[in-house]
PDB file of C-alpha atoms and ligand atoms in Angstrom:
ATOM      1  CA  MET A 295      46.919  46.358  45.553  1.00 51.00           C
ATOM      2  CA  SER A 296      48.230  49.925  45.216  1.00 51.00           C
ATOM      3  CA  ASP A 297      45.919  52.766  44.193  1.00 60.00           C
ATOM      4  CA  ALA A 298      47.741  53.004  40.870  1.00 66.00           C
ATOM      5  CA  ALA A 299      47.161  49.304  40.149  1.00 66.00           C
ATOM      6  CA  GLY A 300      43.511  49.675  41.184  1.00 67.00           C
ATOM      7  CA  PHE A 301      43.080  52.634  38.853  1.00 63.00           C
ATOM      8  CA  ASP A 302      44.765  50.818  35.936  1.00 85.00           C
ATOM      9  CA  ARG A 303      42.572  47.814  36.526  1.00 88.00           C
ATOM     10  CA  ALA A 304      39.392  49.894  36.585  1.00 90.00           C
ATOM     11  CA  SER A 305      40.223  51.539  33.261  1.00 92.00           C
ATOM     12  CA  ALA A 306      41.326  48.199  31.757  1.00 94.00           C
ATOM     13  CA  ARG A 307      37.961  46.730  32.812  1.00 94.00           C
ATOM     14  CA  ARG A 308      36.114  49.605  31.183  1.00 95.00           C
ATOM     15  CA  ARG A 309      38.073  49.209  27.949  1.00 96.00           C
ATOM     16  CA  LEU A 310      37.445  45.468  27.950  1.00 97.00           C
ATOM     17  CA  LEU A 311      33.703  46.010  28.314  1.00 97.00           C
ATOM     18  CA  GLU A 312      33.769  48.443  25.388  1.00 97.00           C
ATOM     19  CA  ARG A 313      35.662  45.864  23.323  1.00 98.00           C
ATOM     20  CA  VAL A 314      33.121  43.146  24.176  1.00 98.00           C
ATOM     21  CA  VAL A 315      30.234  45.444  23.216  1.00 98.00           C
ATOM     22  CA  ALA A 316      31.954  46.349  19.924  1.00 98.00           C
ATOM     23  CA  GLU A 317      32.714  42.716  19.119  1.00 98.00           C
ATOM     24  CA  THR A 318      29.089  41.788  19.788  1.00 98.00           C
ATOM     25  CA  ARG A 319      28.052  44.369  17.192  1.00 98.00           C
ATOM     26  CA  GLU A 320      30.719  43.286  14.690  1.00 97.00           C
ATOM     27  CA  THR A 321      29.608  39.648  14.822  1.00 97.00           C
ATOM     28  CA  ALA A 322      25.855  40.334  14.914  1.00 97.00           C
ATOM     29  CA  HIS A 323      25.405  39.323  11.257  1.00 96.00           C
ATOM     30  CA  LEU A 324      26.603  35.833  12.228  1.00 95.00           C
ATOM     31  CA  THR A 325      25.250  35.448  15.740  1.00 96.00           C
ATOM     32  CA  GLY A 326      21.921  37.249  15.441  1.00 94.00           C
ATOM     33  CA  CYS A 327      22.850  38.912  18.751  1.00 95.00           C
ATOM     34  CA  HIS A 328      23.025  42.677  18.106  1.00 95.00           C
ATOM     35  CA  GLU A 329      23.580  43.803  21.646  1.00 96.00           C
ATOM     36  CA  LEU A 330      24.121  42.434  25.103  1.00 98.00           C
ATOM     37  CA  SER A 331      21.219  42.794  27.498  1.00 98.00           C
ATOM     38  CA  GLU A 332      21.613  45.089  30.517  1.00 97.00           C
ATOM     39  CA  ARG A 333      21.670  42.071  32.826  1.00 97.00           C
ATOM     40  CA  VAL A 334      24.512  40.353  30.985  1.00 98.00           C
ATOM     41  CA  LEU A 335      26.503  43.588  30.727  1.00 97.00           C
ATOM     42  CA  ARG A 336      26.126  44.192  34.445  1.00 97.00           C
ATOM     43  CA  ALA A 337      27.224  40.642  35.267  1.00 98.00           C
ATOM     44  CA  MET A 338      30.292  41.075  33.040  1.00 97.00           C
ATOM     45  CA  GLU A 339      31.048  44.364  34.785  1.00 96.00           C
ATOM     46  CA  GLU A 340      30.680  42.937  38.262  1.00 96.00           C
ATOM     47  CA  VAL A 341      32.613  39.668  38.075  1.00 97.00           C
ATOM     48  CA  PRO A 342      36.306  40.407  38.810  1.00 97.00           C
ATOM     49  CA  ARG A 343      38.143  38.390  36.140  1.00 98.00           C
ATOM     50  CA  HIS A 344      41.505  39.052  37.807  1.00 97.00           C
ATOM     51  CA  ARG A 345      40.399  36.772  40.661  1.00 97.00           C
ATOM     52  CA  PHE A 346      40.108  33.845  38.206  1.00 98.00           C
ATOM     53  CA  VAL A 347      43.478  34.014  36.435  1.00 97.00           C
ATOM     54  CA  PRO A 348      46.807  32.675  37.729  1.00 96.00           C
ATOM     55  CA  ALA A 349      49.103  35.258  39.403  1.00 95.00           C
ATOM     56  CA  GLU A 350      51.504  35.284  36.438  1.00 94.00           C
ATOM     57  CA  GLN A 351      48.637  36.264  34.108  1.00 94.00           C
ATOM     58  CA  LEU A 352      47.287  39.106  36.275  1.00 94.00           C
ATOM     59  CA  ASP A 353      48.370  41.847  33.882  1.00 93.00           C
ATOM     60  CA  LEU A 354      46.372  40.191  31.111  1.00 95.00           C
ATOM     61  CA  ALA A 355      43.164  39.626  33.102  1.00 97.00           C
ATOM     62  CA  TYR A 356      41.306  42.472  31.348  1.00 97.00           C
ATOM     63  CA  ILE A 357      42.497  41.755  27.831  1.00 96.00           C
ATOM     64  CA  ASP A 358      39.928  40.084  25.576  1.00 97.00           C
ATOM     65  CA  ARG A 359      41.779  36.779  25.293  1.00 96.00           C
ATOM     66  CA  PRO A 360      41.590  33.279  26.705  1.00 97.00           C
ATOM     67  CA  LEU A 361      44.414  32.620  29.197  1.00 97.00           C
ATOM     68  CA  PRO A 362      46.064  29.427  30.485  1.00 96.00           C
ATOM     69  CA  ILE A 363      44.861  28.279  33.931  1.00 96.00           C
ATOM     70  CA  GLY A 364      47.048  25.148  34.253  1.00 94.00           C
ATOM     71  CA  ARG A 365      46.531  21.486  33.358  1.00 94.00           C
ATOM     72  CA  GLY A 366      46.405  22.499  29.686  1.00 93.00           C
ATOM     73  CA  GLN A 367      43.091  24.336  30.209  1.00 96.00           C
ATOM     74  CA  THR A 368      42.033  27.936  29.652  1.00 96.00           C
ATOM     75  CA  ILE A 369      39.759  30.615  31.050  1.00 98.00           C
ATOM     76  CA  SER A 370      37.517  31.640  28.151  1.00 97.00           C
ATOM     77  CA  GLN A 371      37.776  34.907  26.244  1.00 97.00           C
ATOM     78  CA  PRO A 372      35.466  37.532  27.822  1.00 98.00           C
ATOM     79  CA  PHE A 373      33.623  38.229  24.550  1.00 98.00           C
ATOM     80  CA  ILE A 374      32.805  34.527  24.190  1.00 98.00           C
ATOM     81  CA  VAL A 375      31.664  34.364  27.835  1.00 98.00           C
ATOM     82  CA  ALA A 376      29.340  37.337  27.251  1.00 98.00           C
ATOM     83  CA  LEU A 377      28.022  35.961  23.959  1.00 98.00           C
ATOM     84  CA  MET A 378      27.376  32.443  25.293  1.00 98.00           C
ATOM     85  CA  THR A 379      25.642  33.913  28.343  1.00 98.00           C
ATOM     86  CA  GLU A 380      23.460  36.095  26.135  1.00 98.00           C
ATOM     87  CA  LEU A 381      22.618  33.117  23.916  1.00 98.00           C
ATOM     88  CA  LEU A 382      21.645  31.035  26.946  1.00 98.00           C
ATOM     89  CA  ARG A 383      19.420  33.855  28.309  1.00 94.00           C
ATOM     90  CA  PRO A 384      19.126  32.537  31.869  1.00 97.00           C
ATOM     91  CA  HIS A 385      16.172  34.107  33.696  1.00 97.00           C
ATOM     92  CA  PRO A 386      16.313  34.939  37.425  1.00 98.00           C
ATOM     93  CA  ARG A 387      14.444  31.760  38.374  1.00 98.00           C
ATOM     94  CA  ALA A 388      16.482  29.490  36.069  1.00 98.00           C
ATOM     95  CA  THR A 389      18.419  26.416  37.084  1.00 98.00           C
ATOM     96  CA  VAL A 390      21.466  26.186  34.858  1.00 98.00           C
ATOM     97  CA  LEU A 391      24.023  23.450  34.246  1.00 99.00           C
ATOM     98  CA  GLU A 392      27.533  24.306  33.084  1.00 98.00           C
ATOM     99  CA  ILE A 393      29.944  21.679  31.784  1.00 98.00           C
ATOM    100  CA  GLY A 394      33.640  22.623  32.146  1.00 98.00           C
ATOM    101  CA  THR A 395      33.995  24.783  35.274  1.00 98.00           C
ATOM    102  CA  GLY A 396      37.674  25.529  34.600  1.00 98.00           C
ATOM    103  CA  SER A 397      38.511  28.691  36.555  1.00 98.00           C
ATOM    104  CA  GLY A 398      34.880  29.244  37.554  1.00 98.00           C
ATOM    105  CA  TYR A 399      34.709  32.594  35.733  1.00 98.00           C
ATOM    106  CA  GLN A 400      31.805  31.698  33.434  1.00 98.00           C
ATOM    107  CA  THR A 401      30.167  29.997  36.435  1.00 98.00           C
ATOM    108  CA  ALA A 402      30.331  33.277  38.384  1.00 98.00           C
ATOM    109  CA  VAL A 403      28.803  35.228  35.489  1.00 98.00           C
ATOM    110  CA  LEU A 404      25.953  32.705  35.233  1.00 98.00           C
ATOM    111  CA  ALA A 405      25.475  32.767  39.007  1.00 98.00           C
ATOM    112  CA  ARG A 406      24.698  36.488  38.890  1.00 98.00           C
ATOM    113  CA  LEU A 407      21.886  35.867  36.411  1.00 98.00           C
ATOM    114  CA  ALA A 408      20.309  32.526  37.295  1.00 98.00           C
ATOM    115  CA  HIS A 409      18.714  31.227  40.471  1.00 98.00           C
ATOM    116  CA  ARG A 410      21.078  28.290  40.758  1.00 98.00           C
ATOM    117  CA  VAL A 411      24.104  27.070  38.813  1.00 99.00           C
ATOM    118  CA  TYR A 412      25.426  23.522  38.788  1.00 99.00           C
ATOM    119  CA  SER A 413      28.829  23.094  37.192  1.00 98.00           C
ATOM    120  CA  VAL A 414      30.777  19.930  36.363  1.00 98.00           C
ATOM    121  CA  GLU A 415      34.572  19.775  35.975  1.00 98.00           C
ATOM    122  CA  ARG A 416      36.571  16.603  35.294  1.00 97.00           C
ATOM    123  CA  ILE A 417      39.958  17.769  36.659  1.00 97.00           C
ATOM    124  CA  PRO A 418      39.813  17.533  40.484  1.00 97.00           C
ATOM    125  CA  GLU A 419      42.342  20.339  41.163  1.00 97.00           C
ATOM    126  CA  LEU A 420      40.421  22.771  38.960  1.00 98.00           C
ATOM    127  CA  ALA A 421      37.083  21.801  40.529  1.00 98.00           C
ATOM    128  CA  GLU A 422      38.557  22.349  44.002  1.00 98.00           C
ATOM    129  CA  ALA A 423      40.215  25.655  43.141  1.00 98.00           C
ATOM    130  CA  ALA A 424      37.032  26.994  41.516  1.00 98.00           C
ATOM    131  CA  THR A 425      34.921  25.914  44.514  1.00 98.00           C
ATOM    132  CA  ARG A 426      37.272  27.759  46.876  1.00 98.00           C
ATOM    133  CA  ARG A 427      37.480  30.845  44.664  1.00 98.00           C
ATOM    134  CA  LEU A 428      33.699  31.172  44.327  1.00 98.00           C
ATOM    135  CA  ALA A 429      33.251  30.715  48.085  1.00 98.00           C
ATOM    136  CA  ASP A 430      35.868  33.440  48.721  1.00 98.00           C
ATOM    137  CA  LEU A 431      33.937  35.750  46.416  1.00 98.00           C
ATOM    138  CA  GLY A 432      30.720  35.001  48.312  1.00 98.00           C
ATOM    139  CA  VAL A 433      29.012  33.310  45.373  1.00 98.00           C
ATOM    140  CA  GLY A 434      26.518  31.106  47.200  1.00 96.00           C
ATOM    141  CA  ASN A 435      24.159  29.784  44.524  1.00 98.00           C
ATOM    142  CA  VAL A 436      26.684  27.472  42.832  1.00 98.00           C
ATOM    143  CA  GLU A 437      27.526  23.801  43.273  1.00 98.00           C
ATOM    144  CA  ILE A 438      30.516  22.185  41.570  1.00 98.00           C
ATOM    145  CA  LEU A 439      30.910  18.466  40.882  1.00 98.00           C
ATOM    146  CA  ASN A 440      34.106  16.657  39.900  1.00 97.00           C
ATOM    147  CA  ALA A 441      32.914  14.243  37.199  1.00 96.00           C
ATOM    148  CA  ASP A 442      32.532  13.686  33.469  1.00 96.00           C
ATOM    149  CA  GLY A 443      30.125  16.405  32.407  1.00 97.00           C
ATOM    150  CA  GLY A 444      29.289  14.540  29.215  1.00 97.00           C
ATOM    151  CA  LEU A 445      26.876  12.641  31.430  1.00 97.00           C
ATOM    152  CA  GLY A 446      25.290  15.848  32.686  1.00 98.00           C
ATOM    153  CA  TRP A 447      24.153  15.912  36.329  1.00 98.00           C
ATOM    154  CA  ALA A 448      21.101  13.671  36.443  1.00 98.00           C
ATOM    155  CA  GLU A 449      20.293  14.253  40.152  1.00 98.00           C
ATOM    156  CA  LYS A 450      19.874  17.993  39.583  1.00 98.00           C
ATOM    157  CA  ALA A 451      18.023  17.761  36.245  1.00 98.00           C
ATOM    158  CA  PRO A 452      15.992  19.043  34.480  1.00 98.00           C
ATOM    159  CA  PHE A 453      17.665  22.360  33.597  1.00 98.00           C
ATOM    160  CA  ASP A 454      16.319  25.537  32.026  1.00 98.00           C
ATOM    161  CA  GLY A 455      19.644  25.990  30.291  1.00 98.00           C
ATOM    162  CA  ILE A 456      22.892  24.074  29.760  1.00 98.00           C
ATOM    163  CA  MET A 457      26.174  25.644  28.700  1.00 98.00           C
ATOM    164  CA  VAL A 458      29.153  23.558  27.618  1.00 98.00           C
ATOM    165  CA  THR A 459      32.495  25.367  27.666  1.00 98.00           C
ATOM    166  CA  ALA A 460      34.541  22.586  26.038  1.00 97.00           C
ATOM    167  CA  ALA A 461      34.275  21.328  22.463  1.00 96.00           C
ATOM    168  CA  ALA A 462      32.217  18.186  21.911  1.00 95.00           C
ATOM    169  CA  GLY A 463      32.584  15.976  18.821  1.00 94.00           C
ATOM    170  CA  GLU A 464      28.836  15.608  18.978  1.00 95.00           C
ATOM    171  CA  VAL A 465      26.115  16.772  21.339  1.00 96.00           C
ATOM    172  CA  PRO A 466      26.004  14.369  24.315  1.00 97.00           C
ATOM    173  CA  SER A 467      22.510  12.845  24.426  1.00 96.00           C
ATOM    174  CA  ALA A 468      22.422  13.019  28.255  1.00 97.00           C
ATOM    175  CA  LEU A 469      22.499  16.810  28.027  1.00 98.00           C
ATOM    176  CA  LEU A 470      19.533  16.928  25.670  1.00 97.00           C
ATOM    177  CA  GLU A 471      17.651  14.567  27.966  1.00 97.00           C
ATOM    178  CA  GLN A 472      18.357  16.737  31.020  1.00 98.00           C
ATOM    179  CA  LEU A 473      17.070  19.904  29.346  1.00 97.00           C
ATOM    180  CA  LYS A 474      13.533  21.095  30.167  1.00 97.00           C
ATOM    181  CA  PRO A 475      11.102  21.497  27.282  1.00 96.00           C
ATOM    182  CA  GLY A 476      11.652  25.085  26.129  1.00 95.00           C
ATOM    183  CA  GLY A 477      15.238  24.974  27.459  1.00 97.00           C
ATOM    184  CA  ARG A 478      18.420  25.954  25.609  1.00 98.00           C
ATOM    185  CA  LEU A 479      21.776  24.294  25.206  1.00 98.00           C
ATOM    186  CA  VAL A 480      24.769  26.384  24.102  1.00 98.00           C
ATOM    187  CA  ILE A 481      27.677  24.197  22.992  1.00 98.00           C
ATOM    188  CA  PRO A 482      30.724  24.285  20.707  1.00 98.00           C
ATOM    189  CA  VAL A 483      30.521  21.270  18.384  1.00 97.00           C
ATOM    190  CA  GLY A 484      33.424  19.999  16.302  1.00 95.00           C
ATOM    191  CA  GLN A 485      36.785  18.285  16.345  1.00 89.00           C
ATOM    192  CA  GLN A 486      39.672  19.408  18.499  1.00 81.00           C
ATOM    193  CA  HIS A 487      42.770  21.176  17.093  1.00 80.00           C
ATOM    194  CA  ARG A 488      40.593  23.239  14.786  1.00 86.00           C
ATOM    195  CA  SER A 489      37.732  25.674  15.118  1.00 93.00           C
ATOM    196  CA  GLN A 490      34.317  24.454  16.168  1.00 96.00           C
ATOM    197  CA  ASP A 491      30.800  25.571  15.499  1.00 97.00           C
ATOM    198  CA  LEU A 492      29.149  27.309  18.449  1.00 98.00           C
ATOM    199  CA  ARG A 493      25.576  26.003  18.398  1.00 98.00           C
ATOM    200  CA  VAL A 494      22.370  27.044  20.134  1.00 98.00           C
ATOM    201  CA  ILE A 495      19.999  24.130  20.537  1.00 98.00           C
ATOM    202  CA  VAL A 496      16.429  24.754  21.638  1.00 97.00           C
ATOM    203  CA  LYS A 497      14.271  21.918  22.919  1.00 96.00           C
ATOM    204  CA  GLY A 498      10.685  22.651  21.889  1.00 92.00           C
ATOM    205  CA  GLU A 499       7.759  22.228  24.256  1.00 87.00           C
ATOM    206  CA  GLN A 500       6.987  18.905  22.528  1.00 87.00           C
ATOM    207  CA  GLY A 501      10.597  17.767  22.823  1.00 80.00           C
ATOM    208  CA  LYS A 502      11.496  18.543  19.196  1.00 92.00           C
ATOM    209  CA  VAL A 503      15.044  19.887  18.923  1.00 94.00           C
ATOM    210  CA  GLU A 504      16.146  22.822  16.782  1.00 96.00           C
ATOM    211  CA  SER A 505      19.806  23.666  16.318  1.00 97.00           C
ATOM    212  CA  ARG A 506      21.490  26.701  14.788  1.00 96.00           C
ATOM    213  CA  GLY A 507      25.175  27.410  14.209  1.00 97.00           C
ATOM    214  CA  VAL A 508      26.213  30.831  15.484  1.00 96.00           C
ATOM    215  CA  LEU A 509      29.962  31.407  15.260  1.00 96.00           C
ATOM    216  CA  SER A 510      33.250  29.686  14.664  1.00 96.00           C
ATOM    217  CA  VAL A 511      35.061  29.283  18.006  1.00 96.00           C
ATOM    218  CA  VAL A 512      38.061  27.480  19.497  1.00 93.00           C
ATOM    219  CA  PHE A 513      37.667  25.530  22.739  1.00 94.00           C
ATOM    220  CA  VAL A 514      39.677  22.846  24.526  1.00 94.00           C
ATOM    221  CA  PRO A 515      38.098  19.408  24.006  1.00 94.00           C
ATOM    222  CA  LEU A 516      35.356  17.878  26.101  1.00 96.00           C
ATOM    223  CA  VAL A 517      37.194  14.776  27.283  1.00 95.00           C
ATOM    224  CA  ARG A 518      35.103  11.666  27.740  1.00 88.00           C
ATOM    225  CA  ASP A 519      36.505   9.373  30.419  1.00 76.00           C
ATOM    226  CA  ARG A 520      34.198   6.491  29.651  1.00 63.00           C
ATOM    227  CA  PRO A 521      33.573   4.972  26.261  1.00 59.00           C
ATOM    228  CA  LEU A 522      30.340   6.110  24.663  1.00 55.00           C
ATOM    229  CA  ILE A 523      27.803   3.323  24.436  1.00 54.00           C
TER     230      ILE A 523
HETATM  231  N1  SAH B  51      34.321  28.081  31.562  1.00 67.77           N
HETATM  232  C1  SAH B  51      35.722  27.933  31.867  1.00 67.77           C
HETATM  233  C2  SAH B  51      36.435  27.405  30.646  1.00 67.77           C
HETATM  234  C3  SAH B  51      37.217  26.225  31.013  1.00 67.77           C
HETATM  235  S1  SAH B  51      38.034  25.385  29.690  1.00 67.77           S
HETATM  236  C4  SAH B  51      36.318  29.228  32.353  1.00 67.77           C
HETATM  237  O1  SAH B  51      35.767  30.293  32.047  1.00 67.77           O
HETATM  238  O2  SAH B  51      37.342  29.200  33.025  1.00 67.77           O
HETATM  239  C5  SAH B  51      37.087  23.897  29.637  1.00 67.77           C
HETATM  240  C6  SAH B  51      37.065  23.062  30.889  1.00 67.77           C
HETATM  241  O3  SAH B  51      36.319  21.893  30.559  1.00 67.77           O
HETATM  242  C7  SAH B  51      38.419  22.585  31.378  1.00 67.77           C
HETATM  243  O4  SAH B  51      38.597  22.956  32.700  1.00 67.77           O
HETATM  244  C8  SAH B  51      38.344  21.063  31.232  1.00 67.77           C
HETATM  245  O5  SAH B  51      39.024  20.357  32.235  1.00 67.77           O
HETATM  246  C9  SAH B  51      36.849  20.836  31.308  1.00 67.77           C
HETATM  247  N2  SAH B  51      36.393  19.571  30.726  1.00 67.77           N
HETATM  248  C10 SAH B  51      36.823  18.931  29.620  1.00 67.77           C
HETATM  249  N3  SAH B  51      36.138  17.798  29.426  1.00 67.77           N
HETATM  250  C11 SAH B  51      35.244  17.710  30.445  1.00 67.77           C
HETATM  251  C12 SAH B  51      34.232  16.760  30.793  1.00 67.77           C
HETATM  252  N4  SAH B  51      34.009  15.668  30.091  1.00 67.77           N
HETATM  253  N5  SAH B  51      33.502  17.011  31.906  1.00 67.77           N
HETATM  254  C13 SAH B  51      33.693  18.124  32.665  1.00 67.77           C
HETATM  255  N6  SAH B  51      34.634  19.050  32.373  1.00 67.77           N
HETATM  256  C14 SAH B  51      35.392  18.850  31.275  1.00 67.77           C
END
């Protein structure tokens, strides 16, 4: 990377962060999230998004847009990554489950905030590439599994928080079961080929579930490989 490219990238990153902060404010009346916490902002600042996008998309890495990563999948829009992370509120001792590793970008952001992150991806090539990428970046507190994330990751449960980065027709019951009492699930719910409802679901200490719609979003579908029974 030349100095000029490095300089451009640094200023593009700064502008992107400003955009994400502004967008958080602009959507606060819908999301209830008026500002990003210091921890989330720092994680967004520190994770190099250009390491998660394909070479031909490098110039667009610090634009606030989702980008194609192959196999018909996308790396999420930075604002949505920041918002979903803020809504999940992982604490430093938290064990978090992510469904839909994709590029591993959201995984890396979560890994800076939580104690341990487990992430499930159904496309083997993406799971492998993300595993390699995170290892190259020295992210050590992450484990990636190639499987149907609609089933959660029972061996590693229960989780303090679960984030789903693909759109589910309905909330998979396995995910609710694998959430600790007091835990949160952040998930886009709705049909594919249209916008979905980003929902924050909180499992009360007695197991009672409360759900609130936050924002209209567009995600690729959560594909279920096995029939639901
Ligand atoms: N968080 C990712 C976004 C990836 S897009 C990022 O920032 O890059 C959603 C991902 O969910 C895709 O990679 C897709 O293959 C994956 N996915 C879809 N259905 C799935 C399922 N049932 N289990 C696990 N992953 C799934």
